[in-house]
Short mmCIF file of C-alpha atoms in Angstrom, two decimals:
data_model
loop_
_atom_site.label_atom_id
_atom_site.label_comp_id
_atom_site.label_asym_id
_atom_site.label_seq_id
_atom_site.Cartn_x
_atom_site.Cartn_y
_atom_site.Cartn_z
CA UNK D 7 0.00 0.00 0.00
CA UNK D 8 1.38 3.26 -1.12
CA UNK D 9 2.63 5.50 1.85
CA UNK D 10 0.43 8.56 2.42
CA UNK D 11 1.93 12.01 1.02
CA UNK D 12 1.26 13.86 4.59
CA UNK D 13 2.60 11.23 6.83
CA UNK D 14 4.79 13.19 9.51
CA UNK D 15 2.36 16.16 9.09
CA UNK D 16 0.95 16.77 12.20
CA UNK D 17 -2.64 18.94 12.49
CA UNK D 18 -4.42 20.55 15.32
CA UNK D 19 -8.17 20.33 14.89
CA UNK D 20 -9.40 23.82 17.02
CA UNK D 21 -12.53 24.46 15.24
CA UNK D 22 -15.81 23.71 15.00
CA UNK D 23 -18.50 23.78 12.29
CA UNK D 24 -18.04 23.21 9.42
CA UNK D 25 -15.50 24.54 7.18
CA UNK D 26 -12.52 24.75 9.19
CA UNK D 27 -12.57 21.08 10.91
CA UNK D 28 -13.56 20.04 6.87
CA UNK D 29 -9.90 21.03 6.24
CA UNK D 30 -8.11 19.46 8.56
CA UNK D 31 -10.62 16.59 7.38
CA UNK D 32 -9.12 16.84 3.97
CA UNK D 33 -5.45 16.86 5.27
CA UNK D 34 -5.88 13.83 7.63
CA UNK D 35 -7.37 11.81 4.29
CA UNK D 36 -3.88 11.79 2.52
CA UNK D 37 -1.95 10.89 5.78
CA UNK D 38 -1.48 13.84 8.51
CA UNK D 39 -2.20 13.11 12.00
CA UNK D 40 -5.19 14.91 13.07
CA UNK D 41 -5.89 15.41 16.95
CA UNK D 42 -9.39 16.73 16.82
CA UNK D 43 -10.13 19.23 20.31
CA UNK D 44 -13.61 18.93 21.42
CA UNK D 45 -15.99 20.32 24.18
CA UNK D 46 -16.25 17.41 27.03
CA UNK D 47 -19.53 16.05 26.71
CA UNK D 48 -20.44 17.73 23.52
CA UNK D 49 -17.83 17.07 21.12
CA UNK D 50 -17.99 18.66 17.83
CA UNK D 51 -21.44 20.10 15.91
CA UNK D 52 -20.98 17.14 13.47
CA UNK D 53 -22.10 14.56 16.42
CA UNK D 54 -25.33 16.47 16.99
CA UNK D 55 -27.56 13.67 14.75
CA UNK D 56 -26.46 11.01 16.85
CA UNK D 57 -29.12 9.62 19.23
CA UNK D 58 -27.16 10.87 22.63
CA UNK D 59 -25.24 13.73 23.08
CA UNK D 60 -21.24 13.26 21.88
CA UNK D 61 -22.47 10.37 19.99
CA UNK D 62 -21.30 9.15 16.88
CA UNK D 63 -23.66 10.73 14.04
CA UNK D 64 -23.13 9.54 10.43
CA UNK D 65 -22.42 13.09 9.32
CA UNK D 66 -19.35 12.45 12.12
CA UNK D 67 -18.39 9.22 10.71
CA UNK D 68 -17.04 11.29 7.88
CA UNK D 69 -16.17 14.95 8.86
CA UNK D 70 -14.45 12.99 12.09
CA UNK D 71 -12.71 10.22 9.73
CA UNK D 72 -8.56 10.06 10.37
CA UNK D 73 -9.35 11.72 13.43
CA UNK D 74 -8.31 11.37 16.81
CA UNK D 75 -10.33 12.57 19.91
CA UNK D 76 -9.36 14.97 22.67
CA UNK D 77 -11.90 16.39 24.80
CA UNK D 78 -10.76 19.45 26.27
CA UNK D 79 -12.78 22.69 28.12
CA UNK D 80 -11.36 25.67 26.42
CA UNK D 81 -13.51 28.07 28.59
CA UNK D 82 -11.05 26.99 31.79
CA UNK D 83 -7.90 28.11 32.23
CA UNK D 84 -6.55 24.36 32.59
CA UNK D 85 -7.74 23.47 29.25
CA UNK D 86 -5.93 26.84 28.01
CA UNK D 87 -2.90 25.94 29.68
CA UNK D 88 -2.94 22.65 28.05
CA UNK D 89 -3.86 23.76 24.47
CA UNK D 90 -0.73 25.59 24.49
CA UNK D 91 1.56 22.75 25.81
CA UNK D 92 -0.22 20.43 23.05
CA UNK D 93 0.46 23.78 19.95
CA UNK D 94 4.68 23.44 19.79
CA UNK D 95 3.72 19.51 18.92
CA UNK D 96 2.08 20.30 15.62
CA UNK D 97 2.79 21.39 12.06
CA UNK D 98 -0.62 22.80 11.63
CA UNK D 99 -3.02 24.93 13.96
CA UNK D 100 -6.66 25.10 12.41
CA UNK D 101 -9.17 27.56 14.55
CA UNK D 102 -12.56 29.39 13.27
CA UNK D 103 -13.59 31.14 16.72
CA UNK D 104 -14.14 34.94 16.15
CA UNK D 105 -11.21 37.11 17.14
CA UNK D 106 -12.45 38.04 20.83
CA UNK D 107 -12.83 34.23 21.39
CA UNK D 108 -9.96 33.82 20.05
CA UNK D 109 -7.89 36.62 22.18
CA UNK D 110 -10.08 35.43 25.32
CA UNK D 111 -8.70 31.48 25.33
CA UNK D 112 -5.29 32.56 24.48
CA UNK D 113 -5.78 31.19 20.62
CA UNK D 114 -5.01 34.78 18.95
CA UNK D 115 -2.06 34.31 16.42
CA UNK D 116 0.78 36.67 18.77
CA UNK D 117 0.19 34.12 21.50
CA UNK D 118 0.41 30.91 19.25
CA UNK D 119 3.31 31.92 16.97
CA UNK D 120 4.91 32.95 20.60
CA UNK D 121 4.45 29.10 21.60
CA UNK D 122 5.40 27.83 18.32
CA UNK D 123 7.03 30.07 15.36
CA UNK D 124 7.58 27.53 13.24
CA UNK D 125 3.70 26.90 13.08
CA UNK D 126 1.27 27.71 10.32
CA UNK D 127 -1.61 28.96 12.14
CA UNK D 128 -4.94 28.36 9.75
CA UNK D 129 -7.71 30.52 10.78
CA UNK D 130 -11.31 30.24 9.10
CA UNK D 131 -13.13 33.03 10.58
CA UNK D 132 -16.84 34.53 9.12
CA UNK D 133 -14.99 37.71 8.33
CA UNK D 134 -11.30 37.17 8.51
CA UNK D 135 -9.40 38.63 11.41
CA UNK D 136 -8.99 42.35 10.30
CA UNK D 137 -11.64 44.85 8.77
CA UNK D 138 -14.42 46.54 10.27
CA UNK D 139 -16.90 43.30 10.95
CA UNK D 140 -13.67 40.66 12.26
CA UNK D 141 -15.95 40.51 15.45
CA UNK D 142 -18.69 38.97 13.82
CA UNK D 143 -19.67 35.55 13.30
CA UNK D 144 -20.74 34.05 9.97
CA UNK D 145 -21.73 30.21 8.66
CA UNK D 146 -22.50 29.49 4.95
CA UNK D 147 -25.71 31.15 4.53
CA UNK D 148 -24.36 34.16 6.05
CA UNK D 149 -21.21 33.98 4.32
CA UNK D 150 -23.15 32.90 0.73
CA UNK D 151 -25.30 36.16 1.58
CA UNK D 152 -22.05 38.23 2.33
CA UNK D 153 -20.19 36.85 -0.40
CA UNK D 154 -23.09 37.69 -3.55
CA UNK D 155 -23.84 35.02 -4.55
CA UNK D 156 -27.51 34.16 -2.73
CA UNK D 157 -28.78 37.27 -4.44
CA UNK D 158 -28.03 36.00 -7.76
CA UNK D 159 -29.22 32.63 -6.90
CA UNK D 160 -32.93 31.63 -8.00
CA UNK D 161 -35.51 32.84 -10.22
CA UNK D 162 -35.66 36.54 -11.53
CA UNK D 163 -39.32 36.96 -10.10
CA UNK D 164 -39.08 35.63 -6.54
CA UNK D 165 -36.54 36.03 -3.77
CA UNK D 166 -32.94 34.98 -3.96
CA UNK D 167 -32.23 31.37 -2.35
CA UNK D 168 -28.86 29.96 -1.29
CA UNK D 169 -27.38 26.63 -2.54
CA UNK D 170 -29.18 23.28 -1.24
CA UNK D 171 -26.15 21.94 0.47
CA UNK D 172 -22.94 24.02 2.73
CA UNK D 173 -21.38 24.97 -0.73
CA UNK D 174 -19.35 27.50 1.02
CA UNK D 175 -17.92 25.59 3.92
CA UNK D 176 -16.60 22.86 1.70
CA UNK D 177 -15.13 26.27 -0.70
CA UNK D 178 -13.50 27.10 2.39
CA UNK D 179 -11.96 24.26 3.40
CA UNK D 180 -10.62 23.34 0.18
CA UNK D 181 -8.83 26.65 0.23
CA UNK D 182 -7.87 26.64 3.26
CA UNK D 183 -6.37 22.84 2.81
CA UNK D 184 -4.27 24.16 -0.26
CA UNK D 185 -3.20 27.69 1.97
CA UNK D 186 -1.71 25.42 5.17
CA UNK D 187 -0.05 23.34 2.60
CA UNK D 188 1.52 26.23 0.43
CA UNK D 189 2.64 27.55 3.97
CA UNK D 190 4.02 24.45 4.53
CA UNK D 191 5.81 24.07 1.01
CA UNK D 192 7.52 27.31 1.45
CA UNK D 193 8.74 26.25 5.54
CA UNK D 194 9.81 23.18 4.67
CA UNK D 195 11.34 23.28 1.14
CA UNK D 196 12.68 26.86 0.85
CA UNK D 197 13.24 27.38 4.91
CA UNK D 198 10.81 29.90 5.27
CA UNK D 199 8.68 30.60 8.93
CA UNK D 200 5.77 29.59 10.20
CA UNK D 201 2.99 31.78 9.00
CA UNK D 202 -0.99 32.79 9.44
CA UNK D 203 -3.81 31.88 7.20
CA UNK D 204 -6.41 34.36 7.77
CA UNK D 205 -8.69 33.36 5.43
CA UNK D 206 -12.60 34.57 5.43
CA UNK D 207 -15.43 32.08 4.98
CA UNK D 208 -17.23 34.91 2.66
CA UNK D 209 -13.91 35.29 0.80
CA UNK D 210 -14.08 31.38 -0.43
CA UNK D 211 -17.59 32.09 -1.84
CA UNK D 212 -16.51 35.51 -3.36
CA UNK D 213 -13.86 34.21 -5.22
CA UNK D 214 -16.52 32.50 -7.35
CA UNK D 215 -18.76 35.55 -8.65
CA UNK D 216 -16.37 35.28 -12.11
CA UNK D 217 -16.28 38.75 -13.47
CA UNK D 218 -19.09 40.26 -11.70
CA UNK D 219 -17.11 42.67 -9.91
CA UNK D 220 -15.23 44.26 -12.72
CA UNK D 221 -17.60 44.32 -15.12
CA UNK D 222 -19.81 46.51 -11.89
CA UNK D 223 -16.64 48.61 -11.66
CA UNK D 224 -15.82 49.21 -15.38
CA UNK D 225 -19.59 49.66 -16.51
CA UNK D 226 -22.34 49.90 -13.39
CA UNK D 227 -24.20 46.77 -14.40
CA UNK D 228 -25.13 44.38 -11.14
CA UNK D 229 -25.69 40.61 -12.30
CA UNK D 230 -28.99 39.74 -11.56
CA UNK D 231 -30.97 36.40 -11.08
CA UNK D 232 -31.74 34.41 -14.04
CA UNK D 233 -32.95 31.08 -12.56
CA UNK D 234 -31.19 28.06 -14.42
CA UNK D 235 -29.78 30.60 -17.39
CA UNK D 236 -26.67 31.97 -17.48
CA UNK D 237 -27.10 35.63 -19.28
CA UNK D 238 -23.59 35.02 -21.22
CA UNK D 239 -23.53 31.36 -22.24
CA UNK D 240 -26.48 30.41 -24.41
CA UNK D 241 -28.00 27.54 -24.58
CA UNK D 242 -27.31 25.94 -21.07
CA UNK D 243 -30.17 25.32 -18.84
CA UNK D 244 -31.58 22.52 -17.63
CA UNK D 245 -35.16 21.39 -19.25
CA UNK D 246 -38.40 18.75 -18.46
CA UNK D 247 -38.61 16.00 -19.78
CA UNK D 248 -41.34 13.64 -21.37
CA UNK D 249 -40.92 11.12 -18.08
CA UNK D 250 -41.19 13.96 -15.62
CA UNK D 251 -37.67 14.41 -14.86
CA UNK D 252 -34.96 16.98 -15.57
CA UNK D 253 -31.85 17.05 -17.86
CA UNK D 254 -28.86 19.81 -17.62
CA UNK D 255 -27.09 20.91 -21.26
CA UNK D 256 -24.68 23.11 -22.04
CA UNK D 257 -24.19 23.95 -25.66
CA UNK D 258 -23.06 27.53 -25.32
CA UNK D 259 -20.24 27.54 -27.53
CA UNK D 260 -20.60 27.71 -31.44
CA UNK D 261 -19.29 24.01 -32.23
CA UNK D 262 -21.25 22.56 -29.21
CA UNK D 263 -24.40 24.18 -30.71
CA UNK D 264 -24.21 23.14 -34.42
CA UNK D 265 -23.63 19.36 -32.41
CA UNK D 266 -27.20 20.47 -31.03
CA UNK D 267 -29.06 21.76 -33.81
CA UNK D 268 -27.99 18.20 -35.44
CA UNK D 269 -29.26 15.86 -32.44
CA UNK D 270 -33.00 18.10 -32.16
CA UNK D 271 -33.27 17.48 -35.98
CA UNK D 272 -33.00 21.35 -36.80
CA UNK D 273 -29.52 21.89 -38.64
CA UNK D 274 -30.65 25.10 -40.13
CA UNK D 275 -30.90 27.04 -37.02
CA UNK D 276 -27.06 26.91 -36.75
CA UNK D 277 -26.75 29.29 -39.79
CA UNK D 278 -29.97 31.10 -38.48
CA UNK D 279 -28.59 34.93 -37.79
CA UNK D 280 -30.27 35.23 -35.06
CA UNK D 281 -28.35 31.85 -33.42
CA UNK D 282 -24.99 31.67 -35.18
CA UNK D 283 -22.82 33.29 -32.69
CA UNK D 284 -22.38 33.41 -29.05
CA UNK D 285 -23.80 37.17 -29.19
CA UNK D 286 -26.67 36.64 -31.20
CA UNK D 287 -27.83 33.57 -29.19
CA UNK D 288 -27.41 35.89 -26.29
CA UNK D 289 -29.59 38.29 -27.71
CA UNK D 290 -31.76 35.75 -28.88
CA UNK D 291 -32.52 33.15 -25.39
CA UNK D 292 -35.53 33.43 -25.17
CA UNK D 293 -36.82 32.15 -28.80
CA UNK D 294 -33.70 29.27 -28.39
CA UNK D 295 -35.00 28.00 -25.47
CA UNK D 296 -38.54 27.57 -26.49
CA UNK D 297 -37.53 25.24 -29.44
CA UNK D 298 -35.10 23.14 -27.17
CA UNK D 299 -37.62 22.41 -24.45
CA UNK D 300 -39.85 21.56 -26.94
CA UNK D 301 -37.83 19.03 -28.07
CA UNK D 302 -36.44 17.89 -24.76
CA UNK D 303 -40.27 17.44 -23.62
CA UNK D 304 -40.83 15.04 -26.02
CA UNK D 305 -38.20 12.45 -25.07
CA UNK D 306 -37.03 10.57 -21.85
CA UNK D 307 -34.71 11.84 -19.69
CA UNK D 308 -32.13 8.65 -20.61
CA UNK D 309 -32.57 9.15 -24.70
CA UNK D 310 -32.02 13.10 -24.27
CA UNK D 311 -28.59 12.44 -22.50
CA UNK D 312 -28.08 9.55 -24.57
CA UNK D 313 -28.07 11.57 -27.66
CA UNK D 314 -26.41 15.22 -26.32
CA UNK D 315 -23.41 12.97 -24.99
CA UNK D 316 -23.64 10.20 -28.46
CA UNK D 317 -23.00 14.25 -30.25
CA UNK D 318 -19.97 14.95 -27.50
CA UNK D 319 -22.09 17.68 -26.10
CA UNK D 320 -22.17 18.06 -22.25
CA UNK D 321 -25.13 16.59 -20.78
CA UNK D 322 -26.65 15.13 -17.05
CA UNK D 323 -29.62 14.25 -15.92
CA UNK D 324 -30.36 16.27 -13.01
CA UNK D 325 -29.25 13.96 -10.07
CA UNK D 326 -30.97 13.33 -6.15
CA UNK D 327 -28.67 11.81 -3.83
CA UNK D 328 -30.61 8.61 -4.54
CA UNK D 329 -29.51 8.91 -7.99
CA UNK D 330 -25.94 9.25 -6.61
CA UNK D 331 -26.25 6.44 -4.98
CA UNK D 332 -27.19 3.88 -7.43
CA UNK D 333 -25.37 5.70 -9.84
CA UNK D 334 -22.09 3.52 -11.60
CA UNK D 335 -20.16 5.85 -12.22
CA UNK D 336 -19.59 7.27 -8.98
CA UNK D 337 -18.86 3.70 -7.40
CA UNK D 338 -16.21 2.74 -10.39
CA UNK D 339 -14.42 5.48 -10.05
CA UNK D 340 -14.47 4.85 -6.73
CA UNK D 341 -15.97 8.56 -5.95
CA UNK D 342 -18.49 7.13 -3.20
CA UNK D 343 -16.99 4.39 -1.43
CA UNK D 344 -18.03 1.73 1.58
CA UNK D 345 -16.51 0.93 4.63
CA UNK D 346 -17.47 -0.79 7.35
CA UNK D 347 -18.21 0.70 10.83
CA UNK D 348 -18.47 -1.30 14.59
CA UNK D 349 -21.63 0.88 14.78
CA UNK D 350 -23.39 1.73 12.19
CA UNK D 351 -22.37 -1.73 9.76
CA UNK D 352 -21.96 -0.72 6.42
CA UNK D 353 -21.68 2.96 5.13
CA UNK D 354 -21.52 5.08 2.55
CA UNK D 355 -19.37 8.07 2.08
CA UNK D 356 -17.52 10.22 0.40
CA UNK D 357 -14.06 9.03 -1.28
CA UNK D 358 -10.52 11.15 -0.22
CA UNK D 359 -10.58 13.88 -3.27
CA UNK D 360 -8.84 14.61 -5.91
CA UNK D 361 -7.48 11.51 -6.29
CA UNK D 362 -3.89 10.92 -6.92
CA UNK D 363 -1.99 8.59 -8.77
CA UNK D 364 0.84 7.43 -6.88
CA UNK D 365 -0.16 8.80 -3.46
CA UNK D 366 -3.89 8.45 -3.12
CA UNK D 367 -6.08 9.25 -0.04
CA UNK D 368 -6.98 7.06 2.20
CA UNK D 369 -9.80 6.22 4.93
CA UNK D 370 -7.44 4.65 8.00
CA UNK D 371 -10.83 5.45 10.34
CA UNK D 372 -14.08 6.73 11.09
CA UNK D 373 -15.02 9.26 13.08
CA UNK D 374 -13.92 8.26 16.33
CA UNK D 375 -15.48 8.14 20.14
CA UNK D 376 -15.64 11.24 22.11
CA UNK D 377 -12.32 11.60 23.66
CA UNK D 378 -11.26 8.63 22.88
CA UNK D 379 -7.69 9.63 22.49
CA UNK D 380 -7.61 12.02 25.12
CA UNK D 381 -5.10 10.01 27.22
CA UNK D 382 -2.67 8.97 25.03
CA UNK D 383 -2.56 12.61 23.45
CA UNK D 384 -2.22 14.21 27.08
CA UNK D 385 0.35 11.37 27.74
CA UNK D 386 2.31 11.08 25.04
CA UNK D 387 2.41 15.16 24.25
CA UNK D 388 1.61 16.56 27.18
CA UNK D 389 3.28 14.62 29.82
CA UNK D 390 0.69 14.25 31.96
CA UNK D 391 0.42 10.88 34.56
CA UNK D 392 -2.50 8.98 35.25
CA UNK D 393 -2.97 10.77 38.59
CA UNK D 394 -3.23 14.29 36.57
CA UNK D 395 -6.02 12.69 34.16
CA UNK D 396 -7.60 11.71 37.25
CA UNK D 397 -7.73 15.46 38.65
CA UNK D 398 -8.76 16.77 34.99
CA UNK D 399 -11.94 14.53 34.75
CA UNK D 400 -12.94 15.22 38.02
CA UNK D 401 -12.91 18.82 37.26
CA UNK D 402 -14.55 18.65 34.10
CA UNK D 403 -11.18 19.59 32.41
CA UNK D 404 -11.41 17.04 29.57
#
């Protein structure tokens, strides 16, 4: 078995939902050791399905995989104290408290790069930890609502929605995963410092509003909601079909649309002025669209795919998470995967992403017991005795 490409890497889980302990998530899947700090009793916001409290929810079994389990009360002084004899162990700090929290249990970045320069210190705050609102606390739909893009998400003639699903936690975490390891690139290859990721949660969502911004500042125009249709690539939308289901297509570019007007049996309307170029089909949606879902309403969801992707022209059915499920492609490629859990039996998750050749991820574990490695992590890094755990658990310490 191929050794893991962050093995010697050692993270710091300080954080709680969702996007900052999905990055250290992401790290511990291609090898770093993850020690995961969580409220005695509690544990982390990812348990909070589970039938008792600081039980092991599926949601858990995931976000908590290649985890280990220290339960530890940052609101004492003890558990402080500790925190900071545990930082000068670790490669990697990862915290999303807002900046007074952070300042009040001695997690600030002065007093951590004071413990441990050689540190990169990974913080996921709402609103980063300078500017005018660094006090304030955000998750995704705040952040999606900061960031721009709920406003220009849902129909033109009814209020703006955010995405189905934490779209901008997972954002976040994947940038924050590629910051901590750019940090680490430049400590360990070209002998730079440790260094502080101050990264916002609306800033991972922002990143994504294309051109938006400078097309506002070079000409006034504000994008606004257009449901399913993208103003500047036309045709892609997703239609109905004859069986009651939905189909996506994109055929925005010139080629891609002569491929369509072939497969809907009108050739013509790729010469037709008012279609032939990427302008003019702007121009022009509305009239486009009304022949294409036509023609997508007469046939099954299945033949419509069938014959956009038989043409090389991008096309999906529009997919539940039961259709993910069932779905091959995302269990040969080995996207979704199984593994078995003492608990729960047999589960379904989430494969280590992206996938890489010689290296790939790996699931060592699931999302482990409350606290279960709160001994041999106090032990082993801490120093403490059996005696001293005694005194901790009787004062709610851990």
């Amino acid at each position: 078995m191929a050794e893991l490409p962050l093995r010697g890497v050692r993270v710091l889980d300080v954080a709680t939902v969702l996007a900052a302990p999905v990055t250290a998530t992401f790290l511990g899947d291609f090898g770093a050791e993850v020690v995961k700090i969580e409220e005695p009793g509690r544990g982390d916001f990812t348990r909070g399905r589970a039938e008792r409290p600081g039980g092991r929810s599926l949601q858990w079994l995931q976000e908590g995989r290649n985890k280990k389990s220290v339960t530890l009360d940052l609101r004492s002084t003890r558990g402080q104290e500790l925190l900071h004899t545990l930082v000068p162990h670790f490669d990697v700090v990862i915290a999303n408290y807002r900046p007074p929290t952070l300042e009040k249990w001695g997690l600030d970045p002065e007093t951590l790069q004071r413990i441990n320069p050689r540190a990169v210190l990974v913080y996921l705050t709402g609103y980063g930890l300078t500017g005018p609102y660094r006090d304030q606390g955000a998750f995704d739909r705040i952040a999606s609502a900061f960031a721009g893009l709920t406003d220009v998400t849902g129909e033109p003639d009814r209020p703006p929605v955010r995405s189905g699903y934490a779209v901008i936690d997972y954002m976040g975490a994947y940038l924050s995963a590629f910051a901590a390891m750019t940090a680490l690139y430049h400590r360990d290859v070209h002998g730079g410092p440790g260094q502080v990721v101050d990264l916002a949660l609306y800033e991972a969502g922002f990143r994504a509003v294309e051109d938006a911004l400078l097309d506002h500042c070079a000409t006034g125009r504000v994008r606004q909601r257009s449901g399913n249709l993208n103003p500047y690539v036309v045709p892609a939308s997703d239609f109905d079909t004859a069986d009651g289901r939905r189909v996506s297509l994109h055929a925005g570019t010139d080629p891609l649309f002569a491929r369509l007007a072939q497969v809907i049996g009108r050739p013509e309307l790729a010469a037709d002025p008012r279609f032939a170029t990427r302008h003019a089909r702007f121009r022009n949606a509305e009239p486009l669209y009304a022949i294409i879902r036509d023609w997508v309403a007469g046939e099954r969801a299945d033949e419509v795919v069938r014959l956009c992707r038989s043409a090389d022209i991008p096309a999906a059915p529009v997919m539940t998470i039961a259709d993910i499920a069932a779905d091959p492609h995302y269990r040969e490629r080995g996207t979704v995967v199984e593994v078995d859990d003492p608990e729960h039996g047999r589960v379904t998750m989430a494969a280590p992403m992206p996938r890489l050749s010689a290296t790939p991820g790996r699931i060592r574990s699931l999302g482990p017991r409350l606290g279960a490695h709160t001994d041999e992590v106090l032990r082993d890094l801490a120093g403490l005795t059996d005696a001293d755990l005694g005194v901790l658990r009787r004062d709610d310490v851990i």
